[in-house]
JSON list of C-alpha atoms in Angstrom, two decimals:
[
{"chain": "A", "resi": 91, "resn": "UNK", "atom": "CA", "xyz": [1.92, 63.37, -53.10]},
{"chain": "A", "resi": 92, "resn": "UNK", "atom": "CA", "xyz": [2.78, 67.01, -52.49]},
{"chain": "A", "resi": 93, "resn": "UNK", "atom": "CA", "xyz": [6.02, 68.05, -50.94]},
{"chain": "A", "resi": 94, "resn": "UNK", "atom": "CA", "xyz": [4.62, 69.00, -47.56]},
{"chain": "A", "resi": 95, "resn": "UNK", "atom": "CA", "xyz": [3.02, 65.55, -46.90]},
{"chain": "A", "resi": 96, "resn": "UNK", "atom": "CA", "xyz": [6.26, 63.77, -48.24]},
{"chain": "A", "resi": 97, "resn": "UNK", "atom": "CA", "xyz": [8.31, 65.92, -45.83]},
{"chain": "A", "resi": 98, "resn": "UNK", "atom": "CA", "xyz": [6.13, 65.11, -43.01]},
{"chain": "A", "resi": 99, "resn": "UNK", "atom": "CA", "xyz": [6.06, 61.43, -43.76]},
{"chain": "A", "resi": 100, "resn": "UNK", "atom": "CA", "xyz": [9.82, 61.34, -43.94]},
{"chain": "A", "resi": 101, "resn": "UNK", "atom": "CA", "xyz": [10.08, 63.26, -40.72]},
{"chain": "A", "resi": 102, "resn": "UNK", "atom": "CA", "xyz": [7.81, 60.71, -39.14]},
{"chain": "A", "resi": 103, "resn": "UNK", "atom": "CA", "xyz": [9.94, 57.80, -40.26]},
{"chain": "A", "resi": 104, "resn": "UNK", "atom": "CA", "xyz": [13.21, 59.43, -39.34]},
{"chain": "A", "resi": 105, "resn": "UNK", "atom": "CA", "xyz": [11.74, 60.05, -35.77]},
{"chain": "A", "resi": 106, "resn": "UNK", "atom": "CA", "xyz": [10.37, 56.52, -35.16]},
{"chain": "A", "resi": 107, "resn": "UNK", "atom": "CA", "xyz": [6.83, 57.78, -35.26]},
{"chain": "A", "resi": 108, "resn": "UNK", "atom": "CA", "xyz": [3.90, 56.05, -36.86]},
{"chain": "A", "resi": 109, "resn": "UNK", "atom": "CA", "xyz": [1.85, 57.72, -39.75]},
{"chain": "A", "resi": 110, "resn": "UNK", "atom": "CA", "xyz": [-0.79, 56.59, -42.28]},
{"chain": "A", "resi": 111, "resn": "UNK", "atom": "CA", "xyz": [-1.13, 58.26, -45.69]},
{"chain": "A", "resi": 112, "resn": "UNK", "atom": "CA", "xyz": [-4.86, 58.38, -46.40]},
{"chain": "A", "resi": 113, "resn": "UNK", "atom": "CA", "xyz": [-5.70, 58.56, -50.02]},
{"chain": "A", "resi": 114, "resn": "UNK", "atom": "CA", "xyz": [-9.39, 59.23, -51.23]},
{"chain": "A", "resi": 115, "resn": "UNK", "atom": "CA", "xyz": [-9.62, 56.74, -54.08]},
{"chain": "A", "resi": 116, "resn": "UNK", "atom": "CA", "xyz": [-12.46, 58.85, -55.81]},
{"chain": "A", "resi": 117, "resn": "UNK", "atom": "CA", "xyz": [-10.78, 62.30, -55.51]},
{"chain": "A", "resi": 118, "resn": "UNK", "atom": "CA", "xyz": [-7.26, 61.49, -55.06]},
{"chain": "A", "resi": 119, "resn": "UNK", "atom": "CA", "xyz": [-7.08, 63.80, -52.08]},
{"chain": "A", "resi": 120, "resn": "UNK", "atom": "CA", "xyz": [-4.53, 62.88, -49.39]},
{"chain": "A", "resi": 121, "resn": "UNK", "atom": "CA", "xyz": [-3.96, 63.41, -45.63]},
{"chain": "A", "resi": 122, "resn": "UNK", "atom": "CA", "xyz": [-1.50, 62.07, -43.08]},
{"chain": "A", "resi": 123, "resn": "UNK", "atom": "CA", "xyz": [-2.89, 60.44, -39.89]},
{"chain": "A", "resi": 124, "resn": "UNK", "atom": "CA", "xyz": [-0.81, 59.93, -36.68]},
{"chain": "A", "resi": 125, "resn": "UNK", "atom": "CA", "xyz": [-2.03, 57.96, -33.57]},
{"chain": "A", "resi": 126, "resn": "UNK", "atom": "CA", "xyz": [-2.44, 61.31, -31.51]},
{"chain": "A", "resi": 127, "resn": "UNK", "atom": "CA", "xyz": [-4.72, 62.58, -34.30]},
{"chain": "A", "resi": 128, "resn": "UNK", "atom": "CA", "xyz": [-7.41, 59.97, -34.22]},
{"chain": "A", "resi": 129, "resn": "UNK", "atom": "CA", "xyz": [-10.67, 61.54, -33.09]},
{"chain": "A", "resi": 130, "resn": "UNK", "atom": "CA", "xyz": [-14.12, 59.75, -32.70]},
{"chain": "A", "resi": 131, "resn": "UNK", "atom": "CA", "xyz": [-15.71, 61.82, -35.48]},
{"chain": "A", "resi": 132, "resn": "UNK", "atom": "CA", "xyz": [-13.06, 60.54, -38.03]},
{"chain": "A", "resi": 133, "resn": "UNK", "atom": "CA", "xyz": [-14.83, 57.93, -40.17]},
{"chain": "A", "resi": 134, "resn": "UNK", "atom": "CA", "xyz": [-11.78, 56.00, -40.30]},
{"chain": "A", "resi": 135, "resn": "UNK", "atom": "CA", "xyz": [-10.64, 56.32, -36.81]},
{"chain": "A", "resi": 136, "resn": "UNK", "atom": "CA", "xyz": [-11.32, 52.50, -36.00]},
{"chain": "A", "resi": 137, "resn": "UNK", "atom": "CA", "xyz": [-9.67, 51.42, -39.08]},
{"chain": "A", "resi": 138, "resn": "UNK", "atom": "CA", "xyz": [-6.69, 53.52, -38.62]},
{"chain": "A", "resi": 139, "resn": "UNK", "atom": "CA", "xyz": [-5.99, 52.37, -35.06]},
{"chain": "A", "resi": 140, "resn": "UNK", "atom": "CA", "xyz": [-6.25, 48.99, -36.16]},
{"chain": "A", "resi": 141, "resn": "UNK", "atom": "CA", "xyz": [-3.74, 49.59, -39.01]},
{"chain": "A", "resi": 142, "resn": "UNK", "atom": "CA", "xyz": [-1.36, 51.39, -36.70]},
{"chain": "A", "resi": 143, "resn": "UNK", "atom": "CA", "xyz": [-1.34, 47.90, -34.60]},
{"chain": "A", "resi": 144, "resn": "UNK", "atom": "CA", "xyz": [-0.95, 45.66, -37.69]},
{"chain": "A", "resi": 145, "resn": "UNK", "atom": "CA", "xyz": [1.34, 47.78, -39.77]},
{"chain": "A", "resi": 146, "resn": "UNK", "atom": "CA", "xyz": [-0.43, 46.51, -42.85]},
{"chain": "A", "resi": 147, "resn": "UNK", "atom": "CA", "xyz": [-1.38, 48.76, -45.70]},
{"chain": "A", "resi": 148, "resn": "UNK", "atom": "CA", "xyz": [-4.54, 48.30, -47.85]},
{"chain": "A", "resi": 149, "resn": "UNK", "atom": "CA", "xyz": [-7.79, 49.39, -49.28]},
{"chain": "A", "resi": 150, "resn": "UNK", "atom": "CA", "xyz": [-10.85, 50.17, -46.98]},
{"chain": "A", "resi": 151, "resn": "UNK", "atom": "CA", "xyz": [-14.26, 51.06, -47.54]},
{"chain": "A", "resi": 152, "resn": "UNK", "atom": "CA", "xyz": [-16.65, 53.06, -45.33]},
{"chain": "A", "resi": 153, "resn": "UNK", "atom": "CA", "xyz": [-20.36, 52.03, -44.85]},
{"chain": "A", "resi": 154, "resn": "UNK", "atom": "CA", "xyz": [-21.19, 54.79, -47.33]},
{"chain": "A", "resi": 155, "resn": "UNK", "atom": "CA", "xyz": [-19.22, 53.22, -50.06]},
{"chain": "A", "resi": 156, "resn": "UNK", "atom": "CA", "xyz": [-16.24, 55.63, -50.03]},
{"chain": "A", "resi": 157, "resn": "UNK", "atom": "CA", "xyz": [-12.98, 53.91, -50.62]},
{"chain": "A", "resi": 158, "resn": "UNK", "atom": "CA", "xyz": [-9.53, 54.93, -49.30]},
{"chain": "A", "resi": 159, "resn": "UNK", "atom": "CA", "xyz": [-6.30, 53.36, -49.53]},
{"chain": "A", "resi": 160, "resn": "UNK", "atom": "CA", "xyz": [-4.04, 53.35, -46.27]},
{"chain": "A", "resi": 161, "resn": "UNK", "atom": "CA", "xyz": [-0.37, 53.53, -46.81]},
{"chain": "A", "resi": 162, "resn": "UNK", "atom": "CA", "xyz": [0.95, 52.57, -43.38]},
{"chain": "A", "resi": 163, "resn": "UNK", "atom": "CA", "xyz": [4.34, 53.60, -42.11]},
{"chain": "A", "resi": 164, "resn": "UNK", "atom": "CA", "xyz": [5.27, 52.30, -38.62]},
{"chain": "A", "resi": 165, "resn": "UNK", "atom": "CA", "xyz": [8.65, 51.98, -36.82]},
{"chain": "A", "resi": 166, "resn": "UNK", "atom": "CA", "xyz": [10.17, 48.54, -36.69]},
{"chain": "A", "resi": 167, "resn": "UNK", "atom": "CA", "xyz": [9.14, 47.13, -33.23]},
{"chain": "A", "resi": 168, "resn": "UNK", "atom": "CA", "xyz": [11.69, 46.72, -30.61]},
{"chain": "A", "resi": 169, "resn": "UNK", "atom": "CA", "xyz": [12.09, 44.76, -27.34]},
{"chain": "A", "resi": 170, "resn": "UNK", "atom": "CA", "xyz": [14.34, 45.91, -24.61]},
{"chain": "A", "resi": 171, "resn": "UNK", "atom": "CA", "xyz": [15.38, 43.04, -22.23]},
{"chain": "A", "resi": 172, "resn": "UNK", "atom": "CA", "xyz": [16.49, 44.53, -18.83]},
{"chain": "A", "resi": 173, "resn": "UNK", "atom": "CA", "xyz": [18.63, 41.55, -17.39]},
{"chain": "A", "resi": 174, "resn": "UNK", "atom": "CA", "xyz": [21.12, 39.34, -18.97]},
{"chain": "A", "resi": 175, "resn": "UNK", "atom": "CA", "xyz": [19.44, 36.34, -17.44]},
{"chain": "A", "resi": 176, "resn": "UNK", "atom": "CA", "xyz": [18.49, 32.73, -18.64]},
{"chain": "A", "resi": 177, "resn": "UNK", "atom": "CA", "xyz": [15.04, 33.94, -19.79]},
{"chain": "A", "resi": 178, "resn": "UNK", "atom": "CA", "xyz": [16.64, 36.80, -21.89]},
{"chain": "A", "resi": 179, "resn": "UNK", "atom": "CA", "xyz": [18.84, 34.18, -23.45]},
{"chain": "A", "resi": 180, "resn": "UNK", "atom": "CA", "xyz": [16.04, 32.18, -24.59]},
{"chain": "A", "resi": 181, "resn": "UNK", "atom": "CA", "xyz": [13.69, 35.29, -25.53]},
{"chain": "A", "resi": 182, "resn": "UNK", "atom": "CA", "xyz": [16.18, 37.05, -27.51]},
{"chain": "A", "resi": 183, "resn": "UNK", "atom": "CA", "xyz": [16.40, 34.49, -30.61]},
{"chain": "A", "resi": 184, "resn": "UNK", "atom": "CA", "xyz": [12.54, 34.05, -30.22]},
{"chain": "A", "resi": 185, "resn": "UNK", "atom": "CA", "xyz": [11.87, 37.71, -30.47]},
{"chain": "A", "resi": 186, "resn": "UNK", "atom": "CA", "xyz": [14.39, 38.26, -33.42]},
{"chain": "A", "resi": 187, "resn": "UNK", "atom": "CA", "xyz": [12.51, 35.38, -35.28]},
{"chain": "A", "resi": 188, "resn": "UNK", "atom": "CA", "xyz": [9.21, 37.05, -34.68]},
{"chain": "A", "resi": 189, "resn": "UNK", "atom": "CA", "xyz": [10.66, 40.18, -36.22]},
{"chain": "A", "resi": 190, "resn": "UNK", "atom": "CA", "xyz": [11.65, 42.38, -33.25]},
{"chain": "A", "resi": 191, "resn": "UNK", "atom": "CA", "xyz": [14.92, 44.32, -32.84]},
{"chain": "A", "resi": 192, "resn": "UNK", "atom": "CA", "xyz": [16.19, 43.34, -29.46]},
{"chain": "A", "resi": 193, "resn": "UNK", "atom": "CA", "xyz": [18.47, 45.00, -26.94]},
{"chain": "A", "resi": 194, "resn": "UNK", "atom": "CA", "xyz": [19.78, 43.45, -23.80]},
{"chain": "A", "resi": 195, "resn": "UNK", "atom": "CA", "xyz": [20.79, 45.90, -20.92]},
{"chain": "A", "resi": 196, "resn": "UNK", "atom": "CA", "xyz": [22.43, 44.85, -17.72]},
{"chain": "A", "resi": 197, "resn": "UNK", "atom": "CA", "xyz": [25.43, 46.32, -15.91]},
{"chain": "A", "resi": 198, "resn": "UNK", "atom": "CA", "xyz": [26.52, 42.98, -14.50]},
{"chain": "A", "resi": 199, "resn": "UNK", "atom": "CA", "xyz": [29.45, 42.22, -16.79]},
{"chain": "A", "resi": 200, "resn": "UNK", "atom": "CA", "xyz": [29.66, 38.57, -15.71]},
{"chain": "A", "resi": 201, "resn": "UNK", "atom": "CA", "xyz": [26.21, 38.02, -17.22]},
{"chain": "A", "resi": 202, "resn": "UNK", "atom": "CA", "xyz": [26.19, 40.52, -20.03]},
{"chain": "A", "resi": 203, "resn": "UNK", "atom": "CA", "xyz": [28.72, 38.81, -22.31]},
{"chain": "A", "resi": 204, "resn": "UNK", "atom": "CA", "xyz": [28.86, 38.30, -26.06]},
{"chain": "A", "resi": 205, "resn": "UNK", "atom": "CA", "xyz": [29.25, 34.53, -25.52]},
{"chain": "A", "resi": 206, "resn": "UNK", "atom": "CA", "xyz": [25.93, 34.38, -23.73]},
{"chain": "A", "resi": 207, "resn": "UNK", "atom": "CA", "xyz": [24.13, 36.84, -26.02]},
{"chain": "A", "resi": 208, "resn": "UNK", "atom": "CA", "xyz": [25.59, 36.46, -29.61]},
{"chain": "A", "resi": 209, "resn": "UNK", "atom": "CA", "xyz": [22.49, 38.00, -31.17]},
{"chain": "A", "resi": 210, "resn": "UNK", "atom": "CA", "xyz": [20.78, 41.36, -30.67]},
{"chain": "A", "resi": 211, "resn": "UNK", "atom": "CA", "xyz": [22.46, 44.56, -29.24]},
{"chain": "A", "resi": 212, "resn": "UNK", "atom": "CA", "xyz": [24.14, 44.01, -25.85]},
{"chain": "A", "resi": 213, "resn": "UNK", "atom": "CA", "xyz": [24.81, 46.92, -23.55]},
{"chain": "A", "resi": 214, "resn": "UNK", "atom": "CA", "xyz": [26.78, 46.11, -20.29]},
{"chain": "A", "resi": 215, "resn": "UNK", "atom": "CA", "xyz": [25.69, 49.34, -18.83]},
{"chain": "A", "resi": 216, "resn": "UNK", "atom": "CA", "xyz": [23.41, 50.64, -16.01]},
{"chain": "A", "resi": 217, "resn": "UNK", "atom": "CA", "xyz": [19.96, 51.52, -17.60]},
{"chain": "A", "resi": 218, "resn": "UNK", "atom": "CA", "xyz": [20.24, 55.10, -16.43]},
{"chain": "A", "resi": 219, "resn": "UNK", "atom": "CA", "xyz": [23.44, 55.40, -18.56]},
{"chain": "A", "resi": 220, "resn": "UNK", "atom": "CA", "xyz": [21.80, 54.24, -21.87]},
{"chain": "A", "resi": 221, "resn": "UNK", "atom": "CA", "xyz": [18.14, 54.82, -21.94]},
{"chain": "A", "resi": 222, "resn": "UNK", "atom": "CA", "xyz": [18.42, 58.12, -23.46]},
{"chain": "A", "resi": 223, "resn": "UNK", "atom": "CA", "xyz": [20.51, 56.52, -26.48]},
{"chain": "A", "resi": 224, "resn": "UNK", "atom": "CA", "xyz": [17.76, 53.68, -26.78]},
{"chain": "A", "resi": 225, "resn": "UNK", "atom": "CA", "xyz": [15.13, 56.24, -26.91]},
{"chain": "A", "resi": 226, "resn": "UNK", "atom": "CA", "xyz": [12.02, 54.36, -25.70]},
{"chain": "A", "resi": 227, "resn": "UNK", "atom": "CA", "xyz": [8.79, 54.91, -27.53]},
{"chain": "A", "resi": 228, "resn": "UNK", "atom": "CA", "xyz": [5.48, 53.47, -28.29]},
{"chain": "A", "resi": 229, "resn": "UNK", "atom": "CA", "xyz": [6.81, 50.97, -30.64]},
{"chain": "A", "resi": 230, "resn": "UNK", "atom": "CA", "xyz": [9.20, 49.42, -28.07]},
{"chain": "A", "resi": 231, "resn": "UNK", "atom": "CA", "xyz": [8.51, 46.70, -25.49]},
{"chain": "A", "resi": 232, "resn": "UNK", "atom": "CA", "xyz": [10.44, 46.64, -22.19]},
{"chain": "A", "resi": 233, "resn": "UNK", "atom": "CA", "xyz": [10.62, 43.46, -20.00]},
{"chain": "A", "resi": 234, "resn": "UNK", "atom": "CA", "xyz": [12.37, 43.85, -16.73]},
{"chain": "A", "resi": 235, "resn": "UNK", "atom": "CA", "xyz": [13.82, 40.55, -15.70]},
{"chain": "A", "resi": 236, "resn": "UNK", "atom": "CA", "xyz": [16.48, 40.97, -12.91]},
{"chain": "A", "resi": 237, "resn": "UNK", "atom": "CA", "xyz": [14.53, 40.92, -9.69]},
{"chain": "A", "resi": 238, "resn": "UNK", "atom": "CA", "xyz": [16.92, 43.70, -8.80]},
{"chain": "A", "resi": 239, "resn": "UNK", "atom": "CA", "xyz": [14.94, 47.05, -8.01]},
{"chain": "A", "resi": 240, "resn": "UNK", "atom": "CA", "xyz": [18.35, 48.93, -8.60]},
{"chain": "A", "resi": 241, "resn": "UNK", "atom": "CA", "xyz": [18.35, 47.75, -12.27]},
{"chain": "A", "resi": 242, "resn": "UNK", "atom": "CA", "xyz": [14.55, 47.25, -12.98]},
{"chain": "A", "resi": 243, "resn": "UNK", "atom": "CA", "xyz": [12.74, 50.16, -11.46]},
{"chain": "A", "resi": 244, "resn": "UNK", "atom": "CA", "xyz": [14.07, 52.96, -13.69]},
{"chain": "A", "resi": 245, "resn": "UNK", "atom": "CA", "xyz": [13.54, 51.37, -16.92]},
{"chain": "A", "resi": 246, "resn": "UNK", "atom": "CA", "xyz": [9.93, 50.34, -15.90]},
{"chain": "A", "resi": 247, "resn": "UNK", "atom": "CA", "xyz": [9.27, 53.96, -14.99]},
{"chain": "A", "resi": 248, "resn": "UNK", "atom": "CA", "xyz": [10.80, 55.39, -18.12]},
{"chain": "A", "resi": 249, "resn": "UNK", "atom": "CA", "xyz": [8.90, 52.88, -20.31]},
{"chain": "A", "resi": 250, "resn": "UNK", "atom": "CA", "xyz": [5.62, 53.83, -18.87]},
{"chain": "A", "resi": 251, "resn": "UNK", "atom": "CA", "xyz": [6.38, 57.49, -19.20]},
{"chain": "A", "resi": 252, "resn": "UNK", "atom": "CA", "xyz": [7.38, 56.98, -22.98]},
{"chain": "A", "resi": 253, "resn": "UNK", "atom": "CA", "xyz": [4.14, 55.13, -23.70]},
{"chain": "A", "resi": 254, "resn": "UNK", "atom": "CA", "xyz": [5.92, 51.83, -24.66]},
{"chain": "A", "resi": 255, "resn": "UNK", "atom": "CA", "xyz": [3.27, 49.37, -26.05]},
{"chain": "A", "resi": 256, "resn": "UNK", "atom": "CA", "xyz": [4.27, 46.70, -23.56]},
{"chain": "A", "resi": 257, "resn": "UNK", "atom": "CA", "xyz": [6.03, 46.78, -20.02]},
{"chain": "A", "resi": 258, "resn": "UNK", "atom": "CA", "xyz": [6.34, 43.68, -18.17]},
{"chain": "A", "resi": 259, "resn": "UNK", "atom": "CA", "xyz": [8.19, 42.67, -14.98]},
{"chain": "A", "resi": 260, "resn": "UNK", "atom": "CA", "xyz": [9.26, 39.49, -13.44]},
{"chain": "A", "resi": 261, "resn": "UNK", "atom": "CA", "xyz": [8.44, 38.63, -10.09]},
{"chain": "A", "resi": 262, "resn": "UNK", "atom": "CA", "xyz": [5.74, 37.28, -7.56]},
{"chain": "A", "resi": 263, "resn": "UNK", "atom": "CA", "xyz": [2.72, 39.37, -6.64]},
{"chain": "A", "resi": 264, "resn": "UNK", "atom": "CA", "xyz": [4.44, 40.15, -3.31]},
{"chain": "A", "resi": 265, "resn": "UNK", "atom": "CA", "xyz": [7.46, 41.53, -5.00]},
{"chain": "A", "resi": 266, "resn": "UNK", "atom": "CA", "xyz": [5.22, 43.55, -7.66]},
{"chain": "A", "resi": 267, "resn": "UNK", "atom": "CA", "xyz": [3.35, 44.91, -4.50]},
{"chain": "A", "resi": 268, "resn": "UNK", "atom": "CA", "xyz": [6.64, 46.33, -3.13]},
{"chain": "A", "resi": 269, "resn": "UNK", "atom": "CA", "xyz": [7.66, 47.44, -6.49]},
{"chain": "A", "resi": 270, "resn": "UNK", "atom": "CA", "xyz": [4.37, 49.54, -6.86]},
{"chain": "A", "resi": 271, "resn": "UNK", "atom": "CA", "xyz": [5.05, 51.24, -3.57]},
{"chain": "A", "resi": 272, "resn": "UNK", "atom": "CA", "xyz": [8.50, 52.21, -4.75]},
{"chain": "A", "resi": 273, "resn": "UNK", "atom": "CA", "xyz": [7.39, 53.40, -8.15]},
{"chain": "A", "resi": 274, "resn": "UNK", "atom": "CA", "xyz": [4.50, 55.35, -6.88]},
{"chain": "A", "resi": 275, "resn": "UNK", "atom": "CA", "xyz": [6.61, 57.11, -4.22]},
{"chain": "A", "resi": 276, "resn": "UNK", "atom": "CA", "xyz": [8.92, 58.06, -7.20]},
{"chain": "A", "resi": 277, "resn": "UNK", "atom": "CA", "xyz": [6.10, 59.79, -9.28]},
{"chain": "A", "resi": 278, "resn": "UNK", "atom": "CA", "xyz": [4.64, 56.87, -11.50]},
{"chain": "A", "resi": 279, "resn": "UNK", "atom": "CA", "xyz": [0.80, 57.24, -11.49]},
{"chain": "A", "resi": 280, "resn": "UNK", "atom": "CA", "xyz": [-1.24, 54.37, -10.30]},
{"chain": "A", "resi": 281, "resn": "UNK", "atom": "CA", "xyz": [-3.16, 54.08, -13.60]},
{"chain": "A", "resi": 282, "resn": "UNK", "atom": "CA", "xyz": [0.09, 53.80, -15.45]},
{"chain": "A", "resi": 283, "resn": "UNK", "atom": "CA", "xyz": [1.42, 51.19, -13.04]},
{"chain": "A", "resi": 284, "resn": "UNK", "atom": "CA", "xyz": [-1.59, 48.85, -13.53]},
{"chain": "A", "resi": 285, "resn": "UNK", "atom": "CA", "xyz": [-0.77, 48.63, -17.26]},
{"chain": "A", "resi": 286, "resn": "UNK", "atom": "CA", "xyz": [2.50, 46.50, -16.21]},
{"chain": "A", "resi": 287, "resn": "UNK", "atom": "CA", "xyz": [2.25, 42.96, -17.04]},
{"chain": "A", "resi": 288, "resn": "UNK", "atom": "CA", "xyz": [3.10, 41.31, -13.79]},
{"chain": "A", "resi": 289, "resn": "UNK", "atom": "CA", "xyz": [3.64, 38.46, -13.04]},
{"chain": "A", "resi": 290, "resn": "UNK", "atom": "CA", "xyz": [5.08, 38.67, -16.51]},
{"chain": "A", "resi": 291, "resn": "UNK", "atom": "CA", "xyz": [3.74, 36.58, -19.35]},
{"chain": "A", "resi": 292, "resn": "UNK", "atom": "CA", "xyz": [0.95, 34.68, -20.31]},
{"chain": "A", "resi": 293, "resn": "UNK", "atom": "CA", "xyz": [-0.59, 32.40, -17.87]},
{"chain": "A", "resi": 294, "resn": "UNK", "atom": "CA", "xyz": [0.35, 29.11, -19.38]},
{"chain": "A", "resi": 295, "resn": "UNK", "atom": "CA", "xyz": [1.94, 27.32, -16.52]},
{"chain": "A", "resi": 296, "resn": "UNK", "atom": "CA", "xyz": [5.46, 28.42, -17.64]},
{"chain": "A", "resi": 297, "resn": "UNK", "atom": "CA", "xyz": [8.32, 26.87, -15.42]},
{"chain": "A", "resi": 298, "resn": "UNK", "atom": "CA", "xyz": [11.61, 26.77, -17.34]},
{"chain": "A", "resi": 299, "resn": "UNK", "atom": "CA", "xyz": [13.33, 29.89, -18.54]},
{"chain": "A", "resi": 300, "resn": "UNK", "atom": "CA", "xyz": [12.43, 28.87, -22.23]},
{"chain": "A", "resi": 301, "resn": "UNK", "atom": "CA", "xyz": [8.75, 28.41, -21.29]},
{"chain": "A", "resi": 302, "resn": "UNK", "atom": "CA", "xyz": [8.82, 31.73, -19.53]},
{"chain": "A", "resi": 303, "resn": "UNK", "atom": "CA", "xyz": [10.22, 33.40, -22.54]},
{"chain": "A", "resi": 304, "resn": "UNK", "atom": "CA", "xyz": [7.46, 31.87, -24.66]},
{"chain": "A", "resi": 305, "resn": "UNK", "atom": "CA", "xyz": [4.95, 33.35, -22.16]},
{"chain": "A", "resi": 306, "resn": "UNK", "atom": "CA", "xyz": [6.51, 36.80, -22.27]},
{"chain": "A", "resi": 307, "resn": "UNK", "atom": "CA", "xyz": [6.79, 36.81, -26.22]},
{"chain": "A", "resi": 308, "resn": "UNK", "atom": "CA", "xyz": [2.91, 35.89, -26.31]},
{"chain": "A", "resi": 309, "resn": "UNK", "atom": "CA", "xyz": [2.00, 38.89, -24.27]},
{"chain": "A", "resi": 310, "resn": "UNK", "atom": "CA", "xyz": [4.46, 41.24, -26.19]},
{"chain": "A", "resi": 311, "resn": "UNK", "atom": "CA", "xyz": [2.82, 40.30, -29.47]},
{"chain": "A", "resi": 312, "resn": "UNK", "atom": "CA", "xyz": [-0.72, 40.46, -28.26]},
{"chain": "A", "resi": 313, "resn": "UNK", "atom": "CA", "xyz": [-0.08, 44.01, -26.99]},
{"chain": "A", "resi": 314, "resn": "UNK", "atom": "CA", "xyz": [1.53, 45.12, -30.18]},
{"chain": "A", "resi": 315, "resn": "UNK", "atom": "CA", "xyz": [-1.14, 43.62, -32.58]},
{"chain": "A", "resi": 316, "resn": "UNK", "atom": "CA", "xyz": [-4.31, 43.58, -30.29]},
{"chain": "A", "resi": 317, "resn": "UNK", "atom": "CA", "xyz": [-3.67, 46.74, -28.03]},
{"chain": "A", "resi": 318, "resn": "UNK", "atom": "CA", "xyz": [-2.29, 47.26, -24.43]},
{"chain": "A", "resi": 319, "resn": "UNK", "atom": "CA", "xyz": [-4.10, 45.22, -21.82]},
{"chain": "A", "resi": 320, "resn": "UNK", "atom": "CA", "xyz": [-5.88, 42.70, -24.43]},
{"chain": "A", "resi": 321, "resn": "UNK", "atom": "CA", "xyz": [-4.07, 39.56, -23.83]},
{"chain": "A", "resi": 322, "resn": "UNK", "atom": "CA", "xyz": [-7.07, 37.20, -24.08]}
]
């Protein structure tokens, strides 16, 4: 690998940006692909998009018989749970077992305690004060779980702006309708808002906090591995 490619690959890793090193197995030629670089005329566009979701490296062959090795580098996926609630208590260890780094944010210090959340990263702060440090990105999922607009609204809007691969919000359809009015009034586009998973989680009839946590994690994984909006 030449020094320019190596430098760009290291910069992508440091900046939590996805990249794939494409090596032509016949010629040895290499190039670096990023999600924003994919174009319809790239013969590997579909495969590259799939690998950005799966995170798996491997050998691929085009219909013409050309072989390429794809060395995939994607950031470790993260989940930000807004709200130190019972659902978050159940969801945090489940998400960690599934391979996610988890951060819990809630300014209510009576709820956001190390005793209730012994795992993950706990921030007993207002989202507005810590979102810059969290640095939301396309490999981050955000689940807003407090029912409190003063806590939930800002991180939902920030997650949509950052292109987070999953954004979900707890609440009934009526609650979500009011949320839509507020966020659109504050500059969120209707198209972006429609990507929010609400009522949150897979439709499995979940009732208890643990069951809701399973439903939420299911949709987070589906969004990461199958693409946004594909929860079938």
